[in-house]
Amino acid sequence: MMQLDDTDHKLLSLLSENARAPVATLARKLNLARTTVQARLDRLESSGAIAAYTLRLGEIARPRIRATALLSIELRAGPAVLQKLKTLPAVETVHTCSGRVDLIVQLAADSTAELDDTLDSIGEAKGVKSSESLVHLSTRLDRTRS
């Protein structure tokens, strides 16, 4: 098992701040030759100390909050409810279904406040008898994206 020294820890700390930092910049900050830093990076990668380089999203690129709303609607209210749902920007898809509810509505919002407002608008829509919302917490399987 490989032991990490102080220089390795400093290098990992710099990479945790910016995984895309050029080797020359890392070498300058560590006061080492570029070839020495590259050799250390190669050793850290091959030993498994560095498992992957990753991306941390900024506020503007964070994933949207996703939810599903299950709607029960009044008899013959489908067209009016669908028309209302089309006016709500957070509504992505609407599916008819069999079972205890009539419509499944997929939602995506940039904030919980936007999601809350959208759910309020759906619940207040003429023809909606009841609604239940399910906020998506994490994705465990997604076969829709390649």
mmCIF file with all atom_site columns, N, CA and C in Angstrom, residues 14-79:
data_model
loop_
_atom_site.group_PDB
_atom_site.id
_atom_site.type_symbol
_atom_site.label_atom_id
_atom_site.label_alt_id
_atom_site.label_comp_id
_atom_site.label_asym_id
_atom_site.label_entity_id
_atom_site.label_seq_id
_atom_site.pdbx_PDB_ins_code
_atom_site.Cartn_x
_atom_site.Cartn_y
_atom_site.Cartn_z
_atom_site.occupancy
_atom_site.B_iso_or_equiv
_atom_site.pdbx_formal_charge
_atom_site.auth_seq_id
_atom_site.auth_comp_id
_atom_site.auth_asym_id
_atom_site.auth_atom_id
_atom_site.pdbx_PDB_model_num
ATOM 1   N N  . LEU A 1 14 ? -4.649  20.944 -3.693  1.00 0.00 ? 14 LEU A N  1
ATOM 2   C CA . LEU A 1 14 ? -4.738  21.860 -4.837  1.00 0.00 ? 14 LEU A CA 1
ATOM 3   C C  . LEU A 1 14 ? -5.706  21.323 -5.886  1.00 0.00 ? 14 LEU A C  1
ATOM 4   N N  . LEU A 1 15 ? -5.658  20.016 -6.130  1.00 0.00 ? 15 LEU A N  1
ATOM 5   C CA . LEU A 1 15 ? -6.565  19.420 -7.116  1.00 0.00 ? 15 LEU A CA 1
ATOM 6   C C  . LEU A 1 15 ? -8.016  19.462 -6.646  1.00 0.00 ? 15 LEU A C  1
ATOM 7   N N  . SER A 1 16 ? -8.230  19.369 -5.335  1.00 0.00 ? 16 SER A N  1
ATOM 8   C CA . SER A 1 16 ? -9.609  19.426 -4.835  1.00 0.00 ? 16 SER A CA 1
ATOM 9   C C  . SER A 1 16 ? -10.197 20.820 -5.020  1.00 0.00 ? 16 SER A C  1
ATOM 10  N N  . GLU A 1 17 ? -9.345  21.827 -5.060  1.00 0.00 ? 17 GLU A N  1
ATOM 11  C CA . GLU A 1 17 ? -9.804  23.196 -5.328  1.00 0.00 ? 17 GLU A CA 1
ATOM 12  C C  . GLU A 1 17 ? -10.089 23.395 -6.810  1.00 0.00 ? 17 GLU A C  1
ATOM 13  N N  . ASN A 1 18 ? -9.241  22.777 -7.668  1.00 0.00 ? 18 ASN A N  1
ATOM 14  C CA . ASN A 1 18 ? -9.412  22.919 -9.112  1.00 0.00 ? 18 ASN A CA 1
ATOM 15  C C  . ASN A 1 18 ? -8.777  21.715 -9.791  1.00 0.00 ? 18 ASN A C  1
ATOM 16  N N  . ALA A 1 19 ? -9.595  20.731 -10.116 1.00 0.00 ? 19 ALA A N  1
ATOM 17  C CA . ALA A 1 19 ? -9.099  19.501 -10.732 1.00 0.00 ? 19 ALA A CA 1
ATOM 18  C C  . ALA A 1 19 ? -8.563  19.727 -12.146 1.00 0.00 ? 19 ALA A C  1
ATOM 19  N N  . ARG A 1 20 ? -8.839  20.888 -12.712 1.00 0.00 ? 20 ARG A N  1
ATOM 20  C CA . ARG A 1 20 ? -8.370  21.188 -14.071 1.00 0.00 ? 20 ARG A CA 1
ATOM 21  C C  . ARG A 1 20 ? -7.123  22.054 -14.085 1.00 0.00 ? 20 ARG A C  1
ATOM 22  N N  . ALA A 1 21 ? -6.532  22.272 -12.923 1.00 0.00 ? 21 ALA A N  1
ATOM 23  C CA . ALA A 1 21 ? -5.332  23.120 -12.855 1.00 0.00 ? 21 ALA A CA 1
ATOM 24  C C  . ALA A 1 21 ? -4.222  22.493 -13.698 1.00 0.00 ? 21 ALA A C  1
ATOM 25  N N  . PRO A 1 22 ? -3.556  23.298 -14.515 1.00 0.00 ? 22 PRO A N  1
ATOM 26  C CA . PRO A 1 22 ? -2.449  22.771 -15.321 1.00 0.00 ? 22 PRO A CA 1
ATOM 27  C C  . PRO A 1 22 ? -1.307  22.288 -14.429 1.00 0.00 ? 22 PRO A C  1
ATOM 28  N N  . VAL A 1 23 ? -0.615  21.277 -14.901 1.00 0.00 ? 23 VAL A N  1
ATOM 29  C CA . VAL A 1 23 ? 0.502   20.715 -14.135 1.00 0.00 ? 23 VAL A CA 1
ATOM 30  C C  . VAL A 1 23 ? 1.535   21.810 -13.842 1.00 0.00 ? 23 VAL A C  1
ATOM 31  N N  . ALA A 1 24 ? 1.777   22.702 -14.795 1.00 0.00 ? 24 ALA A N  1
ATOM 32  C CA . ALA A 1 24 ? 2.753   23.781 -14.582 1.00 0.00 ? 24 ALA A CA 1
ATOM 33  C C  . ALA A 1 24 ? 2.327   24.674 -13.422 1.00 0.00 ? 24 ALA A C  1
ATOM 34  N N  . THR A 1 25 ? 1.052   24.966 -13.306 1.00 0.00 ? 25 THR A N  1
ATOM 35  C CA . THR A 1 25 ? 0.552   25.795 -12.198 1.00 0.00 ? 25 THR A CA 1
ATOM 36  C C  . THR A 1 25 ? 0.713   25.063 -10.871 1.00 0.00 ? 25 THR A C  1
ATOM 37  N N  . LEU A 1 26 ? 0.371   23.768 -10.858 1.00 0.00 ? 26 LEU A N  1
ATOM 38  C CA . LEU A 1 26 ? 0.542   22.973 -9.641  1.00 0.00 ? 26 LEU A CA 1
ATOM 39  C C  . LEU A 1 26 ? 2.016   22.939 -9.230  1.00 0.00 ? 26 LEU A C  1
ATOM 40  N N  . ALA A 1 27 ? 2.905   22.746 -10.204 1.00 0.00 ? 27 ALA A N  1
ATOM 41  C CA . ALA A 1 27 ? 4.344   22.694 -9.925  1.00 0.00 ? 27 ALA A CA 1
ATOM 42  C C  . ALA A 1 27 ? 4.836   24.008 -9.322  1.00 0.00 ? 27 ALA A C  1
ATOM 43  N N  . ARG A 1 28 ? 4.383   25.118 -9.865  1.00 0.00 ? 28 ARG A N  1
ATOM 44  C CA . ARG A 1 28 ? 4.781   26.432 -9.355  1.00 0.00 ? 28 ARG A CA 1
ATOM 45  C C  . ARG A 1 28 ? 4.316   26.605 -7.909  1.00 0.00 ? 28 ARG A C  1
ATOM 46  N N  . LYS A 1 29 ? 3.074   26.220 -7.618  1.00 0.00 ? 29 LYS A N  1
ATOM 47  C CA . LYS A 1 29 ? 2.537   26.364 -6.262  1.00 0.00 ? 29 LYS A CA 1
ATOM 48  C C  . LYS A 1 29 ? 3.224   25.441 -5.268  1.00 0.00 ? 29 LYS A C  1
ATOM 49  N N  . LEU A 1 30 ? 3.707   24.296 -5.742  1.00 0.00 ? 30 LEU A N  1
ATOM 50  C CA . LEU A 1 30 ? 4.386   23.343 -4.861  1.00 0.00 ? 30 LEU A CA 1
ATOM 51  C C  . LEU A 1 30 ? 5.898   23.546 -4.838  1.00 0.00 ? 30 LEU A C  1
ATOM 52  N N  . ASN A 1 31 ? 6.375   24.441 -5.696  1.00 0.00 ? 31 ASN A N  1
ATOM 53  C CA . ASN A 1 31 ? 7.810   24.732 -5.803  1.00 0.00 ? 31 ASN A CA 1
ATOM 54  C C  . ASN A 1 31 ? 8.581   23.465 -6.216  1.00 0.00 ? 31 ASN A C  1
ATOM 55  N N  . LEU A 1 32 ? 8.008   22.766 -7.216  1.00 0.00 ? 32 LEU A N  1
ATOM 56  C CA . LEU A 1 32 ? 8.606   21.553 -7.753  1.00 0.00 ? 32 LEU A CA 1
ATOM 57  C C  . LEU A 1 32 ? 8.688   21.652 -9.271  1.00 0.00 ? 32 LEU A C  1
ATOM 58  N N  . ALA A 1 33 ? 9.482   20.777 -9.863  1.00 0.00 ? 33 ALA A N  1
ATOM 59  C CA . ALA A 1 33 ? 9.564   20.711 -11.321 1.00 0.00 ? 33 ALA A CA 1
ATOM 60  C C  . ALA A 1 33 ? 8.255   20.136 -11.874 1.00 0.00 ? 33 ALA A C  1
ATOM 61  N N  . ARG A 1 34 ? 7.904   20.581 -13.054 1.00 0.00 ? 34 ARG A N  1
ATOM 62  C CA . ARG A 1 34 ? 6.683   20.099 -13.691 1.00 0.00 ? 34 ARG A CA 1
ATOM 63  C C  . ARG A 1 34 ? 6.727   18.589 -13.878 1.00 0.00 ? 34 ARG A C  1
ATOM 64  N N  . THR A 1 35 ? 7.873   18.052 -14.283 1.00 0.00 ? 35 THR A N  1
ATOM 65  C CA . THR A 1 35 ? 7.993   16.609 -14.491 1.00 0.00 ? 35 THR A CA 1
ATOM 66  C C  . THR A 1 35 ? 7.828   15.835 -13.178 1.00 0.00 ? 35 THR A C  1
ATOM 67  N N  . THR A 1 36 ? 8.256   16.419 -12.076 1.00 0.00 ? 36 THR A N  1
ATOM 68  C CA . THR A 1 36 ? 8.083   15.780 -10.762 1.00 0.00 ? 36 THR A CA 1
ATOM 69  C C  . THR A 1 36 ? 6.613   15.712 -10.395 1.00 0.00 ? 36 THR A C  1
ATOM 70  N N  . VAL A 1 37 ? 5.886   16.808 -10.631 1.00 0.00 ? 37 VAL A N  1
ATOM 71  C CA . VAL A 1 37 ? 4.462   16.843 -10.321 1.00 0.00 ? 37 VAL A CA 1
ATOM 72  C C  . VAL A 1 37 ? 3.711   15.867 -11.219 1.00 0.00 ? 37 VAL A C  1
ATOM 73  N N  . GLN A 1 38 ? 4.073   15.807 -12.499 1.00 0.00 ? 38 GLN A N  1
ATOM 74  C CA . GLN A 1 38 ? 3.420   14.864 -13.416 1.00 0.00 ? 38 GLN A CA 1
ATOM 75  C C  . GLN A 1 38 ? 3.664   13.429 -12.967 1.00 0.00 ? 38 GLN A C  1
ATOM 76  N N  . ALA A 1 39 ? 4.869   13.125 -12.539 1.00 0.00 ? 39 ALA A N  1
ATOM 77  C CA . ALA A 1 39 ? 5.182   11.778 -12.063 1.00 0.00 ? 39 ALA A CA 1
ATOM 78  C C  . ALA A 1 39 ? 4.373   11.443 -10.807 1.00 0.00 ? 39 ALA A C  1
ATOM 79  N N  . ARG A 1 40 ? 4.218   12.421 -9.909  1.00 0.00 ? 40 ARG A N  1
ATOM 80  C CA . ARG A 1 40 ? 3.411   12.203 -8.705  1.00 0.00 ? 40 ARG A CA 1
ATOM 81  C C  . ARG A 1 40 ? 1.941   11.970 -9.072  1.00 0.00 ? 40 ARG A C  1
ATOM 82  N N  . LEU A 1 41 ? 1.431   12.754 -10.015 1.00 0.00 ? 41 LEU A N  1
ATOM 83  C CA . LEU A 1 41 ? 0.046   12.570 -10.459 1.00 0.00 ? 41 LEU A CA 1
ATOM 84  C C  . LEU A 1 41 ? -0.147  11.170 -11.043 1.00 0.00 ? 41 LEU A C  1
ATOM 85  N N  . ASP A 1 42 ? 0.785   10.742 -11.880 1.00 0.00 ? 42 ASP A N  1
ATOM 86  C CA . ASP A 1 42 ? 0.698   9.408  -12.479 1.00 0.00 ? 42 ASP A CA 1
ATOM 87  C C  . ASP A 1 42 ? 0.701   8.340  -11.387 1.00 0.00 ? 42 ASP A C  1
ATOM 88  N N  . ARG A 1 43 ? 1.568   8.497  -10.380 1.00 0.00 ? 43 ARG A N  1
ATOM 89  C CA . ARG A 1 43 ? 1.654   7.537  -9.276  1.00 0.00 ? 43 ARG A CA 1
ATOM 90  C C  . ARG A 1 43 ? 0.371   7.544  -8.446  1.00 0.00 ? 43 ARG A C  1
ATOM 91  N N  . LEU A 1 44 ? -0.179  8.733  -8.179  1.00 0.00 ? 44 LEU A N  1
ATOM 92  C CA . LEU A 1 44 ? -1.418  8.837  -7.398  1.00 0.00 ? 44 LEU A CA 1
ATOM 93  C C  . LEU A 1 44 ? -2.593  8.216  -8.153  1.00 0.00 ? 44 LEU A C  1
ATOM 94  N N  . GLU A 1 45 ? -2.616  8.390  -9.460  1.00 0.00 ? 45 GLU A N  1
ATOM 95  C CA . GLU A 1 45 ? -3.681  7.795  -10.272 1.00 0.00 ? 45 GLU A CA 1
ATOM 96  C C  . GLU A 1 45 ? -3.545  6.277  -10.329 1.00 0.00 ? 45 GLU A C  1
ATOM 97  N N  . SER A 1 46 ? -2.345  5.778  -10.595 1.00 0.00 ? 46 SER A N  1
ATOM 98  C CA . SER A 1 46 ? -2.163  4.329  -10.740 1.00 0.00 ? 46 SER A CA 1
ATOM 99  C C  . SER A 1 46 ? -2.342  3.591  -9.419  1.00 0.00 ? 46 SER A C  1
ATOM 100 N N  . SER A 1 47 ? -2.069  4.252  -8.299  1.00 0.00 ? 47 SER A N  1
ATOM 101 C CA . SER A 1 47 ? -2.235  3.613  -6.994  1.00 0.00 ? 47 SER A CA 1
ATOM 102 C C  . SER A 1 47 ? -3.687  3.636  -6.519  1.00 0.00 ? 47 SER A C  1
ATOM 103 N N  . GLY A 1 48 ? -4.526  4.457  -7.167  1.00 0.00 ? 48 GLY A N  1
ATOM 104 C CA . GLY A 1 48 ? -5.915  4.574  -6.753  1.00 0.00 ? 48 GLY A CA 1
ATOM 105 C C  . GLY A 1 48 ? -6.153  5.705  -5.762  1.00 0.00 ? 48 GLY A C  1
ATOM 106 N N  . ALA A 1 49 ? -5.102  6.426  -5.381  1.00 0.00 ? 49 ALA A N  1
ATOM 107 C CA . ALA A 1 49 ? -5.287  7.570  -4.479  1.00 0.00 ? 49 ALA A CA 1
ATOM 108 C C  . ALA A 1 49 ? -6.162  8.627  -5.152  1.00 0.00 ? 49 ALA A C  1
ATOM 109 N N  . ILE A 1 50 ? -6.007  8.775  -6.459  1.00 0.00 ? 50 ILE A N  1
ATOM 110 C CA . ILE A 1 50 ? -6.908  9.618  -7.256  1.00 0.00 ? 50 ILE A CA 1
ATOM 111 C C  . ILE A 1 50 ? -7.756  8.647  -8.063  1.00 0.00 ? 50 ILE A C  1
ATOM 112 N N  . ALA A 1 51 ? -9.037  8.567  -7.722  1.00 0.00 ? 51 ALA A N  1
ATOM 113 C CA . ALA A 1 51 ? -9.936  7.636  -8.410  1.00 0.00 ? 51 ALA A CA 1
ATOM 114 C C  . ALA A 1 51 ? -10.512 8.255  -9.676  1.00 0.00 ? 51 ALA A C  1
ATOM 115 N N  . ALA A 1 52 ? -10.752 9.567  -9.649  1.00 0.00 ? 52 ALA A N  1
ATOM 116 C CA . ALA A 1 52 ? -11.353 10.231 -10.807 1.00 0.00 ? 52 ALA A CA 1
ATOM 117 C C  . ALA A 1 52 ? -11.243 11.737 -10.625 1.00 0.00 ? 52 ALA A C  1
ATOM 118 N N  . TYR A 1 53 ? -11.286 12.426 -11.718 1.00 0.00 ? 53 TYR A N  1
ATOM 119 C CA . TYR A 1 53 ? -11.398 13.875 -11.697 1.00 0.00 ? 53 TYR A CA 1
ATOM 120 C C  . TYR A 1 53 ? -12.865 14.170 -11.953 1.00 0.00 ? 53 TYR A C  1
ATOM 121 N N  . THR A 1 54 ? -13.404 15.138 -11.270 1.00 0.00 ? 54 THR A N  1
ATOM 122 C CA . THR A 1 54 ? -14.840 15.351 -11.359 1.00 0.00 ? 54 THR A CA 1
ATOM 123 C C  . THR A 1 54 ? -15.168 16.829 -11.543 1.00 0.00 ? 54 THR A C  1
ATOM 124 N N  . LEU A 1 55 ? -16.437 17.081 -11.627 1.00 0.00 ? 55 LEU A N  1
ATOM 125 C CA . LEU A 1 55 ? -16.961 18.416 -11.869 1.00 0.00 ? 55 LEU A CA 1
ATOM 126 C C  . LEU A 1 55 ? -17.894 18.793 -10.736 1.00 0.00 ? 55 LEU A C  1
ATOM 127 N N  . ARG A 1 56 ? -17.761 19.993 -10.202 1.00 0.00 ? 56 ARG A N  1
ATOM 128 C CA . ARG A 1 56 ? -18.691 20.505 -9.199  1.00 0.00 ? 56 ARG A CA 1
ATOM 129 C C  . ARG A 1 56 ? -19.454 21.648 -9.849  1.00 0.00 ? 56 ARG A C  1
ATOM 130 N N  . LEU A 1 57 ? -20.770 21.464 -9.980  1.00 0.00 ? 57 LEU A N  1
ATOM 131 C CA . LEU A 1 57 ? -21.598 22.445 -10.673 1.00 0.00 ? 57 LEU A CA 1
ATOM 132 C C  . LEU A 1 57 ? -21.776 23.710 -9.849  1.00 0.00 ? 57 LEU A C  1
ATOM 133 N N  . GLY A 1 58 ? -21.798 24.833 -10.543 1.00 0.00 ? 58 GLY A N  1
ATOM 134 C CA . GLY A 1 58 ? -22.106 26.102 -9.914  1.00 0.00 ? 58 GLY A CA 1
ATOM 135 C C  . GLY A 1 58 ? -23.610 26.276 -9.798  1.00 0.00 ? 58 GLY A C  1
ATOM 136 N N  . GLU A 1 59 ? -24.020 27.301 -9.107  1.00 0.00 ? 59 GLU A N  1
ATOM 137 C CA . GLU A 1 59 ? -25.445 27.559 -8.840  1.00 0.00 ? 59 GLU A CA 1
ATOM 138 C C  . GLU A 1 59 ? -26.273 27.588 -10.128 1.00 0.00 ? 59 GLU A C  1
ATOM 139 N N  . ILE A 1 60 ? -25.727 28.204 -11.173 1.00 0.00 ? 60 ILE A N  1
ATOM 140 C CA . ILE A 1 60 ? -26.492 28.363 -12.409 1.00 0.00 ? 60 ILE A CA 1
ATOM 141 C C  . ILE A 1 60 ? -26.715 27.031 -13.136 1.00 0.00 ? 60 ILE A C  1
ATOM 142 N N  . ALA A 1 61 ? -25.852 26.036 -12.890 1.00 0.00 ? 61 ALA A N  1
ATOM 143 C CA . ALA A 1 61 ? -25.952 24.775 -13.618 1.00 0.00 ? 61 ALA A CA 1
ATOM 144 C C  . ALA A 1 61 ? -26.471 23.621 -12.762 1.00 0.00 ? 61 ALA A C  1
ATOM 145 N N  . ARG A 1 62 ? -26.895 23.898 -11.557 1.00 0.00 ? 62 ARG A N  1
ATOM 146 C CA . ARG A 1 62 ? -27.377 22.817 -10.690 1.00 0.00 ? 62 ARG A CA 1
ATOM 147 C C  . ARG A 1 62 ? -28.624 22.181 -11.277 1.00 0.00 ? 62 ARG A C  1
ATOM 148 N N  . PRO A 1 63 ? -28.788 20.893 -11.022 1.00 0.00 ? 63 PRO A N  1
ATOM 149 C CA . PRO A 1 63 ? -29.959 20.210 -11.578 1.00 0.00 ? 63 PRO A CA 1
ATOM 150 C C  . PRO A 1 63 ? -31.266 20.798 -11.057 1.00 0.00 ? 63 PRO A C  1
ATOM 151 N N  . ARG A 1 64 ? -32.257 20.717 -11.875 1.00 0.00 ? 64 ARG A N  1
ATOM 152 C CA . ARG A 1 64 ? -33.576 21.214 -11.490 1.00 0.00 ? 64 ARG A CA 1
ATOM 153 C C  . ARG A 1 64 ? -34.216 20.257 -10.495 1.00 0.00 ? 64 ARG A C  1
ATOM 154 N N  . ILE A 1 65 ? -35.124 20.776 -9.699  1.00 0.00 ? 65 ILE A N  1
ATOM 155 C CA . ILE A 1 65 ? -35.884 19.963 -8.759  1.00 0.00 ? 65 ILE A CA 1
ATOM 156 C C  . ILE A 1 65 ? -36.997 19.286 -9.551  1.00 0.00 ? 65 ILE A C  1
ATOM 157 N N  . ARG A 1 66 ? -37.060 17.984 -9.442  1.00 0.00 ? 66 ARG A N  1
ATOM 158 C CA . ARG A 1 66 ? -38.046 17.223 -10.200 1.00 0.00 ? 66 ARG A CA 1
ATOM 159 C C  . ARG A 1 66 ? -39.090 16.662 -9.264  1.00 0.00 ? 66 ARG A C  1
ATOM 160 N N  . ALA A 1 67 ? -40.317 16.561 -9.784  1.00 0.00 ? 67 ALA A N  1
ATOM 161 C CA . ALA A 1 67 ? -41.430 16.020 -8.994  1.00 0.00 ? 67 ALA A CA 1
ATOM 162 C C  . ALA A 1 67 ? -42.449 15.398 -9.922  1.00 0.00 ? 67 ALA A C  1
ATOM 163 N N  . THR A 1 68 ? -43.292 14.571 -9.329  1.00 0.00 ? 68 THR A N  1
ATOM 164 C CA . THR A 1 68 ? -44.414 13.966 -10.031 1.00 0.00 ? 68 THR A CA 1
ATOM 165 C C  . THR A 1 68 ? -45.672 14.351 -9.274  1.00 0.00 ? 68 THR A C  1
ATOM 166 N N  . ALA A 1 69 ? -46.675 14.794 -10.001 1.00 0.00 ? 69 ALA A N  1
ATOM 167 C CA . ALA A 1 69 ? -47.976 15.095 -9.384  1.00 0.00 ? 69 ALA A CA 1
ATOM 168 C C  . ALA A 1 69 ? -48.981 14.083 -9.914  1.00 0.00 ? 69 ALA A C  1
ATOM 169 N N  . LEU A 1 70 ? -49.707 13.481 -8.990  1.00 0.00 ? 70 LEU A N  1
ATOM 170 C CA . LEU A 1 70 ? -50.759 12.525 -9.339  1.00 0.00 ? 70 LEU A CA 1
ATOM 171 C C  . LEU A 1 70 ? -52.088 13.238 -9.188  1.00 0.00 ? 70 LEU A C  1
ATOM 172 N N  . LEU A 1 71 ? -52.853 13.358 -10.271 1.00 0.00 ? 71 LEU A N  1
ATOM 173 C CA . LEU A 1 71 ? -54.085 14.141 -10.254 1.00 0.00 ? 71 LEU A CA 1
ATOM 174 C C  . LEU A 1 71 ? -55.317 13.278 -10.454 1.00 0.00 ? 71 LEU A C  1
ATOM 175 N N  . SER A 1 72 ? -56.324 13.543 -9.657  1.00 0.00 ? 72 SER A N  1
ATOM 176 C CA . SER A 1 72 ? -57.663 13.011 -9.892  1.00 0.00 ? 72 SER A CA 1
ATOM 177 C C  . SER A 1 72 ? -58.494 14.176 -10.384 1.00 0.00 ? 72 SER A C  1
ATOM 178 N N  . ILE A 1 73 ? -59.174 13.978 -11.496 1.00 0.00 ? 73 ILE A N  1
ATOM 179 C CA . ILE A 1 73 ? -59.933 15.078 -12.090 1.00 0.00 ? 73 ILE A CA 1
ATOM 180 C C  . ILE A 1 73 ? -61.403 14.702 -12.209 1.00 0.00 ? 73 ILE A C  1
ATOM 181 N N  . GLU A 1 74 ? -62.216 15.730 -12.335 1.00 0.00 ? 74 GLU A N  1
ATOM 182 C CA . GLU A 1 74 ? -63.661 15.525 -12.488 1.00 0.00 ? 74 GLU A CA 1
ATOM 183 C C  . GLU A 1 74 ? -63.952 14.953 -13.872 1.00 0.00 ? 74 GLU A C  1
ATOM 184 N N  . LEU A 1 75 ? -65.047 14.238 -13.963 1.00 0.00 ? 75 LEU A N  1
ATOM 185 C CA . LEU A 1 75 ? -65.481 13.646 -15.219 1.00 0.00 ? 75 LEU A CA 1
ATOM 186 C C  . LEU A 1 75 ? -65.572 14.723 -16.303 1.00 0.00 ? 75 LEU A C  1
ATOM 187 N N  . ARG A 1 76 ? -65.036 14.464 -17.455 1.00 0.00 ? 76 ARG A N  1
ATOM 188 C CA . ARG A 1 76 ? -65.050 15.354 -18.621 1.00 0.00 ? 76 ARG A CA 1
ATOM 189 C C  . ARG A 1 76 ? -64.235 16.641 -18.420 1.00 0.00 ? 76 ARG A C  1
ATOM 190 N N  . ALA A 1 77 ? -63.419 16.726 -17.380 1.00 0.00 ? 77 ALA A N  1
ATOM 191 C CA . ALA A 1 77 ? -62.613 17.937 -17.152 1.00 0.00 ? 77 ALA A CA 1
ATOM 192 C C  . ALA A 1 77 ? -61.228 17.827 -17.776 1.00 0.00 ? 77 ALA A C  1
ATOM 193 N N  . GLY A 1 78 ? -60.936 16.675 -18.388 1.00 0.00 ? 78 GLY A N  1
ATOM 194 C CA . GLY A 1 78 ? -59.608 16.444 -18.960 1.00 0.00 ? 78 GLY A CA 1
ATOM 195 C C  . GLY A 1 78 ? -59.088 17.548 -19.865 1.00 0.00 ? 78 GLY A C  1
ATOM 196 N N  . PRO A 1 79 ? -59.859 17.970 -20.883 1.00 0.00 ? 79 PRO A N  1
ATOM 197 C CA . PRO A 1 79 ? -59.352 19.011 -21.788 1.00 0.00 ? 79 PRO A CA 1
ATOM 198 C C  . PRO A 1 79 ? -59.048 20.334 -21.073 1.00 0.00 ? 79 PRO A C  1
#
